[in-house]
Coordinates of C-alpha atoms in Angstrom, one line a residue:
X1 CA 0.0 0.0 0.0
X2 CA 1.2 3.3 -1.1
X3 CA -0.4 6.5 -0.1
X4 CA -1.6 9.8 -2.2
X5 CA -0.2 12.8 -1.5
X6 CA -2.9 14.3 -1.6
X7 CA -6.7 12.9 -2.0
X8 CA -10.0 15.1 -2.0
X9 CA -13.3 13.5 -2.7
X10 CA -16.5 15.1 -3.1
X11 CA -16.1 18.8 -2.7
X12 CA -17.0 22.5 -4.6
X13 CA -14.9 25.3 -4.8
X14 CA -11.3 24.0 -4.2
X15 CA -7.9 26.2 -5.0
X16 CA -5.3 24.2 -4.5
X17 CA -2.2 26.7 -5.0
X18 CA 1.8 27.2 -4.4
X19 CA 3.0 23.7 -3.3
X20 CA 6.3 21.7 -4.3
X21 CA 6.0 18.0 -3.5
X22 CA 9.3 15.7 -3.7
X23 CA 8.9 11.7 -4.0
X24 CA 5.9 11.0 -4.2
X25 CA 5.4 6.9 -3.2
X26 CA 2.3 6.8 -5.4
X27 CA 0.2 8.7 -7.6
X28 CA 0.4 12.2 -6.5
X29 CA -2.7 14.1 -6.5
X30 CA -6.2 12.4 -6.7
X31 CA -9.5 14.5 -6.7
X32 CA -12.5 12.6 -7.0
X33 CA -16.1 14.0 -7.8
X34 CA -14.9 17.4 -7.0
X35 CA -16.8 20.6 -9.1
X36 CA -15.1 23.6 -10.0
X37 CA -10.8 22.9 -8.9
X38 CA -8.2 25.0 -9.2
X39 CA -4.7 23.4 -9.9
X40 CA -2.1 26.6 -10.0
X41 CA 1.9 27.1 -9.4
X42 CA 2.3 23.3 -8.4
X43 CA 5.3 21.7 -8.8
X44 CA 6.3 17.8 -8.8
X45 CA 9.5 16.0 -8.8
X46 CA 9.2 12.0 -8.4
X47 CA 12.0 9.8 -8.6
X48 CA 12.3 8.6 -12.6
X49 CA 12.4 5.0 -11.4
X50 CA 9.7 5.0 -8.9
X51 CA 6.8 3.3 -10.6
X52 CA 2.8 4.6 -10.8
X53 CA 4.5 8.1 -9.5
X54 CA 1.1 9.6 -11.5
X55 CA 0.7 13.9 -11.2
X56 CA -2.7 14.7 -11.4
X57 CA -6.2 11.9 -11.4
X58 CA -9.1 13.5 -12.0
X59 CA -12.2 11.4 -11.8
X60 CA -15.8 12.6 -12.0
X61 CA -14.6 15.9 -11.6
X62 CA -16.2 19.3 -13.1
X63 CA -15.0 22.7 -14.4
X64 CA -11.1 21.8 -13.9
X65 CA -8.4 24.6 -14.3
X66 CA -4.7 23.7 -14.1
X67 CA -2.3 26.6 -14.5
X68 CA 1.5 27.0 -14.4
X69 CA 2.3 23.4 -12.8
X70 CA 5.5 21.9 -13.3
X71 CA 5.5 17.9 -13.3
X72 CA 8.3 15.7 -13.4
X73 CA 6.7 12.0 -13.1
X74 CA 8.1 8.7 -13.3
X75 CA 4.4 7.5 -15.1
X76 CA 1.6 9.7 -16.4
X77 CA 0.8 13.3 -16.0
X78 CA -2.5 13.8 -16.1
X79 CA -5.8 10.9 -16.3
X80 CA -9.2 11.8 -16.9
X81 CA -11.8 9.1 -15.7
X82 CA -15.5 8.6 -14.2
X83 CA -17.0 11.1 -17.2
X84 CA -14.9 14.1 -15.6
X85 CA -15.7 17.0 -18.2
X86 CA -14.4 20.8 -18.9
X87 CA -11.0 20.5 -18.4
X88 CA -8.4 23.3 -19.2
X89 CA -4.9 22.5 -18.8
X90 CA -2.6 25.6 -19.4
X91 CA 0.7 27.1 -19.5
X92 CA 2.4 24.5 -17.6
X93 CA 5.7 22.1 -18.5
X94 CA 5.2 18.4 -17.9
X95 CA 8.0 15.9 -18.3
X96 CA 7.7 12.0 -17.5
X97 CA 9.0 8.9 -19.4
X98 CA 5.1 7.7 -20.0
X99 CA 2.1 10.3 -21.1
X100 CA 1.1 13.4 -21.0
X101 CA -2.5 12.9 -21.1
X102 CA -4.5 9.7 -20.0
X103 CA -8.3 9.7 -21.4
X104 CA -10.3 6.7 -19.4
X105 CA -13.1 8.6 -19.8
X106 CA -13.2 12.5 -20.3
X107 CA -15.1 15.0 -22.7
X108 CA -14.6 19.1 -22.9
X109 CA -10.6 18.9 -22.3
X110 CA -8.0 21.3 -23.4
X111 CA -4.6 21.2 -23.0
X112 CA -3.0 24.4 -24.4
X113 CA 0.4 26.4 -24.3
X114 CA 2.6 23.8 -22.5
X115 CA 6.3 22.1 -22.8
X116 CA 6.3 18.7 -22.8
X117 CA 8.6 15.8 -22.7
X118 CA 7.4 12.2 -22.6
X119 CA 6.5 9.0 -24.9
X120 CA 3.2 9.9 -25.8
X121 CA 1.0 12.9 -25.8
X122 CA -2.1 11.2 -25.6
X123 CA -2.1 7.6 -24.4
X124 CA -3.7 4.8 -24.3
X125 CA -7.9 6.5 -25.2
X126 CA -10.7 4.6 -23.8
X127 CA -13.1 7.1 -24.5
X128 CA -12.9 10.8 -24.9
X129 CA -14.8 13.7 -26.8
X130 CA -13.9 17.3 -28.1
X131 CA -10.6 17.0 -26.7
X132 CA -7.7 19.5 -27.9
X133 CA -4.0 19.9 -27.8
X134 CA -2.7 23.3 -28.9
X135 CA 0.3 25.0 -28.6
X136 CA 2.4 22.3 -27.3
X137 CA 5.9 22.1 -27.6
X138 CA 7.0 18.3 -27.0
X139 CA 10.2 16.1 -27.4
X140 CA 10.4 12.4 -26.7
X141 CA 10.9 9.0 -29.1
X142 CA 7.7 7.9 -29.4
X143 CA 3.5 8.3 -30.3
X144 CA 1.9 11.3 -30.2
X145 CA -1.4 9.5 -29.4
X146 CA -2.4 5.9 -29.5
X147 CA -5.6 4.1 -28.2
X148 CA -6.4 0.9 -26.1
X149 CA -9.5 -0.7 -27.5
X150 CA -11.2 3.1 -27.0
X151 CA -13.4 5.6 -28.7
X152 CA -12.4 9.4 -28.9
X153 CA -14.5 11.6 -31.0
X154 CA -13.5 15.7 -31.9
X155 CA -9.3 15.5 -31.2
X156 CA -7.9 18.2 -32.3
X157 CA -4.0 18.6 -32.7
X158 CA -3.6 22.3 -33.4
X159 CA 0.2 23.6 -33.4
X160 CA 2.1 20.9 -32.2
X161 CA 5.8 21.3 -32.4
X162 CA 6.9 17.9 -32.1
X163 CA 10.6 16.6 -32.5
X164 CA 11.8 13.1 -31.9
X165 CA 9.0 11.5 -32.5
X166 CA 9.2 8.2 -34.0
X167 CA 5.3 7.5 -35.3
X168 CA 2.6 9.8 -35.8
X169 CA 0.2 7.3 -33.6

């Protein structure tokens, strides 16, 4: 058993703001049927060889903004899950040896203006709608998106800058 940094379940209204967390022993932030979160000035260094080191779960969450946040993960960045919707993910650097950007199960997401390094911008969709990427600038061998047996309807890659890359996805 490993333990979240940081798990809120079931709340309106939170601003979660200013806070460096180092080593995290398991995935780092998990909010959980929360409505209307601020995520701003975070940063995140895991060890790179500490596994499921995750940044930021969101699942059944509602009218999410994430702001300057600087992740360095050992696993993903950021998963959507439980139909969380109206996501905006901005001006933020995120670098971890897995994805940027999880979809289980997510509609209304943006993630715009950000540095990126990892395998895979978009990884592994179950299901997803409208989502968008824009403005990214990301380095890393690897897919830009790729699927697991999943649906995503309305992706939108919009000025990507994209070296390294080994497949399109």
């Amino acid at each position: 058993m490993r333990p979240y940094v940081l798990e809120i379940q079931n709340c309106e209204n939170i601003f979660f703001e200013d806070l460096t967390v180092l080593e995290s022993p398991f995935h780092t932030f998990n909010f959980s049927g929360v409505e209307r979160l601020v995520v701003r000035g975070i940063t995140l260094r895991n060890d790179p060889k500490s596994p499921n080191t995750d940044g930021l779960h969101l699942f059944a969450c509602k009218y999410v903004r994430v702001s300057e946040v600087d992740f360095d993960t050992c696993d993903d960045c950021i998963l959507t899950g439980g139909g969380t919707t109206d996501v905006v993910v901005t001006n933020s650097r995120f670098k971890t040896p897995w994805g940027l950007f999880w979809p289980i199960d997510g509609k209304r997401i943006t993630i715009s203006n950000c540095v990126v390094t990892c395998q895979m911008l978009v990884k592994d969709i179950r299901k997803g709608e409208d989502i968008t990427l824009s403005n990214i600038v990301a380095n890393g061998p690897g897919k830009l998106f790729s699927t697991y047996q999943g649906e995503i309807k309305n992706l939108t890659l919009n000025n990507i800058q994209a070296s390294d890359w080994s497949q399109g996805g």
